[in-house]
mmCIF file of C-alpha atoms in Angstrom:
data_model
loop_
_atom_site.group_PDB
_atom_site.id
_atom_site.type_symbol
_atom_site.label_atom_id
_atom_site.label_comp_id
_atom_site.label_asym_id
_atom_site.label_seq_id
_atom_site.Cartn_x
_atom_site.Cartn_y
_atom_site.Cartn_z
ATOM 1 C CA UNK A 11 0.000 0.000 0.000
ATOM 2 C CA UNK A 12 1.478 3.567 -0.983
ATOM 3 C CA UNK A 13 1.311 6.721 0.890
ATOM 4 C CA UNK A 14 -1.404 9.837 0.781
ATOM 5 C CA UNK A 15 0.074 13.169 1.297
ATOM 6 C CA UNK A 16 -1.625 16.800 0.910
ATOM 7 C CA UNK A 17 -0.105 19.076 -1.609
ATOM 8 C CA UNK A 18 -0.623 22.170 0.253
ATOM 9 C CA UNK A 19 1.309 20.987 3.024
ATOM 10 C CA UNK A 20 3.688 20.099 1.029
ATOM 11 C CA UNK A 21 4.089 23.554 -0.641
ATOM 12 C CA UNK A 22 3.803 24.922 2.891
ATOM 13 C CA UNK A 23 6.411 23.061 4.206
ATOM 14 C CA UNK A 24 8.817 24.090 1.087
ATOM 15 C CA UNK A 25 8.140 28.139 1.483
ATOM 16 C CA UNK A 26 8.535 27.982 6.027
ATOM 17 C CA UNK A 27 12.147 26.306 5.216
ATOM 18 C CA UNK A 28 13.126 28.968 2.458
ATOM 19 C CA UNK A 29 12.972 31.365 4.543
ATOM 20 C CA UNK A 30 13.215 29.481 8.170
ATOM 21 C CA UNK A 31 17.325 28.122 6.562
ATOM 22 C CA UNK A 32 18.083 31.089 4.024
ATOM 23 C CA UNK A 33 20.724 32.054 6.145
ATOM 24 C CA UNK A 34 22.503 28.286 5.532
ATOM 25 C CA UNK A 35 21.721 28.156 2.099
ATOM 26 C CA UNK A 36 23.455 28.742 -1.064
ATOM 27 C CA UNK A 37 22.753 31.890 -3.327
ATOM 28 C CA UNK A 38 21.304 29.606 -5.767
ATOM 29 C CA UNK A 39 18.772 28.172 -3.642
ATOM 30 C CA UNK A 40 15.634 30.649 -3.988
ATOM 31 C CA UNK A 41 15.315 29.331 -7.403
ATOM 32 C CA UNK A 42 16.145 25.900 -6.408
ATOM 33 C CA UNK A 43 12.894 26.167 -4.055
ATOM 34 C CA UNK A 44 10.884 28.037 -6.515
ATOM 35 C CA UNK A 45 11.047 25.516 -9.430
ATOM 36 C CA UNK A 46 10.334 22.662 -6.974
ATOM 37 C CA UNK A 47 7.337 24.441 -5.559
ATOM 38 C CA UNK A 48 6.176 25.642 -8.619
ATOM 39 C CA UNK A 49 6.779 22.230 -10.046
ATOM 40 C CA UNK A 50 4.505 20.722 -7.474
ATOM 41 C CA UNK A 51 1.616 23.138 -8.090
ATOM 42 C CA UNK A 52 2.042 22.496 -11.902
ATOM 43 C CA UNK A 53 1.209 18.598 -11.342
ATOM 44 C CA UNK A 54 -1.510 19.589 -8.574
ATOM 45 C CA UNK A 55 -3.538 21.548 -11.343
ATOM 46 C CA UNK A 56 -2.562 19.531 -14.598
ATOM 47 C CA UNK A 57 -5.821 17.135 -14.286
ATOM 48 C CA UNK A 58 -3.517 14.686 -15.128
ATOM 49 C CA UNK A 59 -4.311 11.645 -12.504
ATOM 50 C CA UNK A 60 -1.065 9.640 -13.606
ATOM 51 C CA UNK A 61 2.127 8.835 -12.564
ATOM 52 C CA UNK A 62 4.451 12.400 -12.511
ATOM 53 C CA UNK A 63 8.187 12.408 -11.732
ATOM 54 C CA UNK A 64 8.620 15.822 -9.257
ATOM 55 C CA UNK A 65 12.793 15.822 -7.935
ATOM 56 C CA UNK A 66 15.088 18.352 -7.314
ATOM 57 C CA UNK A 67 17.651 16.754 -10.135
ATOM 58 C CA UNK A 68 21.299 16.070 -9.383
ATOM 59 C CA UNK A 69 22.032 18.510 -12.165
ATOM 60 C CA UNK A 70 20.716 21.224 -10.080
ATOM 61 C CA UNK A 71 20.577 20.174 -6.601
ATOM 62 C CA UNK A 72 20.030 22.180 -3.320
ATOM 63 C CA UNK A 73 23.250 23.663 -2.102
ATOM 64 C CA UNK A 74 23.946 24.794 1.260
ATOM 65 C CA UNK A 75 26.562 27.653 2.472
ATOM 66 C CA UNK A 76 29.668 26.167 3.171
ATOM 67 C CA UNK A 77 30.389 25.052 6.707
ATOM 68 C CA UNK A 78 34.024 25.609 7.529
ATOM 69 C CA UNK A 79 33.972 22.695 9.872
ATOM 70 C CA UNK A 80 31.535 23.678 11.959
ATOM 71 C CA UNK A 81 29.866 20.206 11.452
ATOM 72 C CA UNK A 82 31.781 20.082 15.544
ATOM 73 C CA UNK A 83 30.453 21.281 18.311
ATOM 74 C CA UNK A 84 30.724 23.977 20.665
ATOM 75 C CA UNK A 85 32.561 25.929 18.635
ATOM 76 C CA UNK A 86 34.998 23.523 17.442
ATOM 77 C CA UNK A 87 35.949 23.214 14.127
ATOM 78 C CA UNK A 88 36.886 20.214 11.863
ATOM 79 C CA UNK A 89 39.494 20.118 9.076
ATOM 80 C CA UNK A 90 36.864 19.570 6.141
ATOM 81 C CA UNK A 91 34.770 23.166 4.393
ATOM 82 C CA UNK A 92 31.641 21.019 3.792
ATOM 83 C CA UNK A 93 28.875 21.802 1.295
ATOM 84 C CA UNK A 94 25.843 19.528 1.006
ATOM 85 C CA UNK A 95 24.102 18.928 -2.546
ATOM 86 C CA UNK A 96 21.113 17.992 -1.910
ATOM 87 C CA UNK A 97 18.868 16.221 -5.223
ATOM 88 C CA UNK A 98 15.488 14.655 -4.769
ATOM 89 C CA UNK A 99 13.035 12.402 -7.059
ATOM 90 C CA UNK A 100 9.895 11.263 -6.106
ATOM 91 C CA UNK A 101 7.146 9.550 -7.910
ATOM 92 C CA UNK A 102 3.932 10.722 -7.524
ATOM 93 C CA UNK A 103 0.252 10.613 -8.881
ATOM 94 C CA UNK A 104 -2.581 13.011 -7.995
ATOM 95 C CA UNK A 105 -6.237 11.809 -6.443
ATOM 96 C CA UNK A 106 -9.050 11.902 -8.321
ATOM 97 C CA UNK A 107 -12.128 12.497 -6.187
ATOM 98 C CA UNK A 108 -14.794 10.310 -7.917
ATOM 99 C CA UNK A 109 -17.659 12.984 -8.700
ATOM 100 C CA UNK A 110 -15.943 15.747 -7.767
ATOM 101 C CA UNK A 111 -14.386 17.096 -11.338
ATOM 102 C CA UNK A 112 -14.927 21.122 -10.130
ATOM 103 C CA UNK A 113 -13.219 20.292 -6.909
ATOM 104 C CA UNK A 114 -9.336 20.915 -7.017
ATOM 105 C CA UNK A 115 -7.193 18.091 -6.509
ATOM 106 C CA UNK A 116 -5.701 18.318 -2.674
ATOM 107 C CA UNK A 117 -3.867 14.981 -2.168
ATOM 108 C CA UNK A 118 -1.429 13.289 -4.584
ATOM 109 C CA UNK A 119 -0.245 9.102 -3.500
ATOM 110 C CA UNK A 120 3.238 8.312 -3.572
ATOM 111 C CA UNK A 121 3.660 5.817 -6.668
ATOM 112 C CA UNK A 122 7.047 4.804 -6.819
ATOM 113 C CA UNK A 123 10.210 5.810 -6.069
ATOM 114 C CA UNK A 124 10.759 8.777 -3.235
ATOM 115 C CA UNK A 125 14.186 8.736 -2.437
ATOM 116 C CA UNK A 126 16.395 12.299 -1.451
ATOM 117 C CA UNK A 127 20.068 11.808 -1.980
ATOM 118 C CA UNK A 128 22.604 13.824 -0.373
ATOM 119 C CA UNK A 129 26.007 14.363 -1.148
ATOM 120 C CA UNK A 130 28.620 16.003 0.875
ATOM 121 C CA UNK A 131 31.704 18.230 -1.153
ATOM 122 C CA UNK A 132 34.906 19.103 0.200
ATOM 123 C CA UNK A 133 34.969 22.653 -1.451
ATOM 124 C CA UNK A 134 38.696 23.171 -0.430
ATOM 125 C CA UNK A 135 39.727 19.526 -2.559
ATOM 126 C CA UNK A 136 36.404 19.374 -4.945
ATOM 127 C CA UNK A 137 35.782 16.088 -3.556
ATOM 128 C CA UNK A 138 33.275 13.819 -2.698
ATOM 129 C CA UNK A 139 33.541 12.625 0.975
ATOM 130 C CA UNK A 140 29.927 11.630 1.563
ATOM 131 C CA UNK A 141 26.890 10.315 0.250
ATOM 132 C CA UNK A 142 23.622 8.929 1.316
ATOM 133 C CA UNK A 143 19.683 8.461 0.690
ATOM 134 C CA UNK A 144 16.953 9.110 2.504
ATOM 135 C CA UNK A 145 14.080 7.010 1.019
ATOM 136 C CA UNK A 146 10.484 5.761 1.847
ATOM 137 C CA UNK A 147 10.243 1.878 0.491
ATOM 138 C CA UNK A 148 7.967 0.276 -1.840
ATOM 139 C CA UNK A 149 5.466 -2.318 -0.408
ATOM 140 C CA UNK A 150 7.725 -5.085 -1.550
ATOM 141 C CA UNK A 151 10.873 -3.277 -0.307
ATOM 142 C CA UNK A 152 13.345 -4.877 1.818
ATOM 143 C CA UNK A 153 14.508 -2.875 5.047
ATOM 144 C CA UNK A 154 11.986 -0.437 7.266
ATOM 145 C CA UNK A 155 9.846 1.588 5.522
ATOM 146 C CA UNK A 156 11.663 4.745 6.192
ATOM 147 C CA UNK A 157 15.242 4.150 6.107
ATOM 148 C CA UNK A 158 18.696 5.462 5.121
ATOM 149 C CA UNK A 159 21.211 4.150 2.449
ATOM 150 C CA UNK A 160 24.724 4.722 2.120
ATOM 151 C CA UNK A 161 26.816 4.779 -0.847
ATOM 152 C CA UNK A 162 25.375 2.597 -3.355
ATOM 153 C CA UNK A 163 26.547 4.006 -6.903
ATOM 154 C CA UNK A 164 30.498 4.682 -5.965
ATOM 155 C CA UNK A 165 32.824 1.397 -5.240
ATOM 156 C CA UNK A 166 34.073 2.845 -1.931
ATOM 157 C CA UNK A 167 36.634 0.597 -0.337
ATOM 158 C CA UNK A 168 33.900 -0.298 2.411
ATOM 159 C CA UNK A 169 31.172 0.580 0.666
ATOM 160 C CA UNK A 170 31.284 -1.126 -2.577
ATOM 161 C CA UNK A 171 28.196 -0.243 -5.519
ATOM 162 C CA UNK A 172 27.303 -4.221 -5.059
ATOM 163 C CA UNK A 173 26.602 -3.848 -1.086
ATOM 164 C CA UNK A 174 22.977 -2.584 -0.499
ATOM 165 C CA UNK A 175 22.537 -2.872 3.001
ATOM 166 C CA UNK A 176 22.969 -1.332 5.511
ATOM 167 C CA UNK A 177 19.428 0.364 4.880
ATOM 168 C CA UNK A 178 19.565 2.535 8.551
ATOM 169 C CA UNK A 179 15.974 3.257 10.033
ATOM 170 C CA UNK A 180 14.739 6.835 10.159
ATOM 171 C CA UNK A 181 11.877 9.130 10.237
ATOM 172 C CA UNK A 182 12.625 11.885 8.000
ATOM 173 C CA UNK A 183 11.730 11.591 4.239
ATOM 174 C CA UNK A 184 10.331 14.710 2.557
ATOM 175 C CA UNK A 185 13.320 16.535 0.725
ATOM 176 C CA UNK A 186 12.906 19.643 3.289
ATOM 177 C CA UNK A 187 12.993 17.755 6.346
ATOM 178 C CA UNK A 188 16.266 16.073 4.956
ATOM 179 C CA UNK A 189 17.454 19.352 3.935
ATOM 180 C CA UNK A 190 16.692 20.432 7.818
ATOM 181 C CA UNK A 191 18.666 17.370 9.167
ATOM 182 C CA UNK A 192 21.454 18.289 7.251
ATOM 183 C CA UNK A 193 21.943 21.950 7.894
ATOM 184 C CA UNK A 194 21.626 20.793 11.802
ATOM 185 C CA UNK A 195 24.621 18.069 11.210
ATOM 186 C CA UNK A 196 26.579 20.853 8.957
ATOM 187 C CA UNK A 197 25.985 23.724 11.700
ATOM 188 C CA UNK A 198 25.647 22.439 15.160
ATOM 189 C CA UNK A 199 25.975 25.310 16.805
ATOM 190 C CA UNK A 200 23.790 27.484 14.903
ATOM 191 C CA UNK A 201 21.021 25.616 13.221
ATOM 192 C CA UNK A 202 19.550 25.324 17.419
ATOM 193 C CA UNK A 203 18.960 28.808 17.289
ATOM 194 C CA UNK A 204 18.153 29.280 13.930
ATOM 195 C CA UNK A 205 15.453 26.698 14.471
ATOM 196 C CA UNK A 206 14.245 27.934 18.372
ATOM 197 C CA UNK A 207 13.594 31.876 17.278
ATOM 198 C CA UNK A 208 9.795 31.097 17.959
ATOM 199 C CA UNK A 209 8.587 33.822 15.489
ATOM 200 C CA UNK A 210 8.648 34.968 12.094
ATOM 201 C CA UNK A 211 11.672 33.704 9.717
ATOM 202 C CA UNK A 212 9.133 30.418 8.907
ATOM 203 C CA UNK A 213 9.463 29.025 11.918
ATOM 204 C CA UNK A 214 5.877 29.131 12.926
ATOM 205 C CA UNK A 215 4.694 27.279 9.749
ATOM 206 C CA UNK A 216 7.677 24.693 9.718
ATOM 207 C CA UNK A 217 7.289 23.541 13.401
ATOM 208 C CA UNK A 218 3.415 22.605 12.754
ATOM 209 C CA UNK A 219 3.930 20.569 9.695
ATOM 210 C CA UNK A 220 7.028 18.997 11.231
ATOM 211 C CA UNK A 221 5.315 18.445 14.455
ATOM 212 C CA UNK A 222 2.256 16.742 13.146
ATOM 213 C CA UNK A 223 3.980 14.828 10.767
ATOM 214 C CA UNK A 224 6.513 13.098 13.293
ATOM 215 C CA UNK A 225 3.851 12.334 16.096
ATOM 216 C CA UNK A 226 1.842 10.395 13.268
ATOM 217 C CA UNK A 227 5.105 8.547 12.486
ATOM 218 C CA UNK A 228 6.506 7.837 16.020
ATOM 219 C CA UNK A 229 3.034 6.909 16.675
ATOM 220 C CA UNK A 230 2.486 4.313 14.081
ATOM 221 C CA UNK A 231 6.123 3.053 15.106
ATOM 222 C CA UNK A 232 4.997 2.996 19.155
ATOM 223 C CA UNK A 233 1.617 1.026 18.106
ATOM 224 C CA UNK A 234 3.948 -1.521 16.067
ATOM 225 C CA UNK A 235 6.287 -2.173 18.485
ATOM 226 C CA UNK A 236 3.673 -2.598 21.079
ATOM 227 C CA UNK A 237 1.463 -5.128 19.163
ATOM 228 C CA UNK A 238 1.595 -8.676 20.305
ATOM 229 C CA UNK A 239 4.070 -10.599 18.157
ATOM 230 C CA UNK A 240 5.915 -14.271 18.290
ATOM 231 C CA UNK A 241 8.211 -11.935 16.272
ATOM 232 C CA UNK A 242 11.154 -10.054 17.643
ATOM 233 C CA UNK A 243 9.901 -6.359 18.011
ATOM 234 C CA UNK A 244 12.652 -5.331 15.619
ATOM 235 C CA UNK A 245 11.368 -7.581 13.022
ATOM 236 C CA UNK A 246 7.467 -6.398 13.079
ATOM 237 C CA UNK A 247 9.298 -2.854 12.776
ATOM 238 C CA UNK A 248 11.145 -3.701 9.539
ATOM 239 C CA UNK A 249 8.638 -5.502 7.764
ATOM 240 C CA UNK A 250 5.422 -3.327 9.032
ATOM 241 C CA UNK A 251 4.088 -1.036 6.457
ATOM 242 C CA UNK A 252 1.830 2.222 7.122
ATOM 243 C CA UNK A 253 -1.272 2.360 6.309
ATOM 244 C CA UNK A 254 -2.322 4.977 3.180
ATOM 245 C CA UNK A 255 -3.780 7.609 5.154
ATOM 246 C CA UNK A 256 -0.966 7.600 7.649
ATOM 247 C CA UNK A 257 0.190 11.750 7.071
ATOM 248 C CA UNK A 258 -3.277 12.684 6.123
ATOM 249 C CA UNK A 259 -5.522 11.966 9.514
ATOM 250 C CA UNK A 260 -5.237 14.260 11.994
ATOM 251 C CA UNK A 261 -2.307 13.091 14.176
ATOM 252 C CA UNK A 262 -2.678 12.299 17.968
ATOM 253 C CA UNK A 263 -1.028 12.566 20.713
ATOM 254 C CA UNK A 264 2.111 10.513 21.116
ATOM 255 C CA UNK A 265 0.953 7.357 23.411
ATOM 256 C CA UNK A 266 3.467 7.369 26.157
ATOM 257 C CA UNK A 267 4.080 3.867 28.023
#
């Protein structure tokens, strides 16, 4: 079973973090953002209820500012000036409301692939000295649901293009919420407060739709874990899948044990 999300919380989420990160992001970025917004709306008002590619493409990624090892703590600073390319494809088809042909289309399913890659670039050599995906599985896909690749195209010395696993759990998926993870492992020290000014700066759209989205996810994770199983818990977790509706209900509160 595939996912439902909403496509105007979706664009939402896009604007709050162009303006909630602009500090931490490249020059190039606003258009970056723009196309991938505008490409969004574009498939939300085509009429066209069939599969649709939307990405950010490797050719023209999302680039950060350059952290001058600040990727340490507390003010330390590492030997690497890091910039994060940041590419997304997902594929996705709009919902056609049977009867409802004057009504505009408000959720699209995820069809296929959804994967965000990210690549880290050693600005001072021109390197590459990281890359991973963050990607949302197909109902036949090994792994959890929500998990994180490494490597997987380059034939690293440990990770080599023929070695697919590990596939790491995780709980972030849309491009900006990747894009957000990043910019807090680039800039430890001052993603926090760019992220805790509680007004203004996007912050008071981006928190909601982050907020909601994560206590429907931990939730669904909680009610797995806690089901009666001969399994091992781990196991239930990696083979579980979400049900369709899972981002579009109204989330609850996080069940606490």
């Amino acid at each position: 079973m595939t996912l439902r999300f909403n496509f105007k919380e979706y664009g939402d989420e896009i604007g709050a973090l162009a303006v909630l990160a602009e500090p931490h992001l490249d020059a190039t970025a606003v258009a970056v953002l723009n196309a991938y917004s505008t490409d969004l709306r574009t498939i939300r008002d085509s009429r066209h209820f069939e599969d649709q590619t939307w990405e950010i493409p490797t050719s023209a990624p999302l680039k950060t500012t350059v952290s001058e090892g600040k990727y340490e703590p507390n003010n330390r600073r590492g030997s690497h000036h890091v910039q994060a390319h940041i590419s997304t494809t997902w594929q996705i088809k709009p919902v056609r409301r049977p009867g409802a042909k004057s009504v505009a289309v408000q959720e699209f399913d995820l069809s296929g692939k959804a994967s965000t890659r990210v690549e880290f670039h050693d600005v001072t050599t021109g390197n590459l000295i990281g890359l991973w995906k963050m990607e949302v599985g197909n109902p036949g896909a090994p792994g959890c649901h929500f998990h994180v690749g490494i490597g997987g195209e380059e034939d690293w010395p440990y990770f080599p293009s023929t070695l697919s696993v590990p596939r790491l759990p995780s709980f972030l998926f849309s491009a900006m919420s990747v894009t957000e993870f990043v910019l807090n492992e680039l800039f430890q020290d001052d993603w926090p407060k760019t992220a805790a000014k509680p007004h203004g700066r996007g912050a008071e759209q981006w928190n909601p739709i982050q907020r909601k989205r994560l206590l429907s996810l931990l939730q669904w994770k909680y009610e797995t874990v806690s089901a009666a199983s001969k399994s091992s818990p781990w196991c239930d977790l990696k083979s579980e899948k979400p049900r369709r509706d899972l981002f579009v209900e109204d989330s609850t509160q996080l069940v606490r044990a």
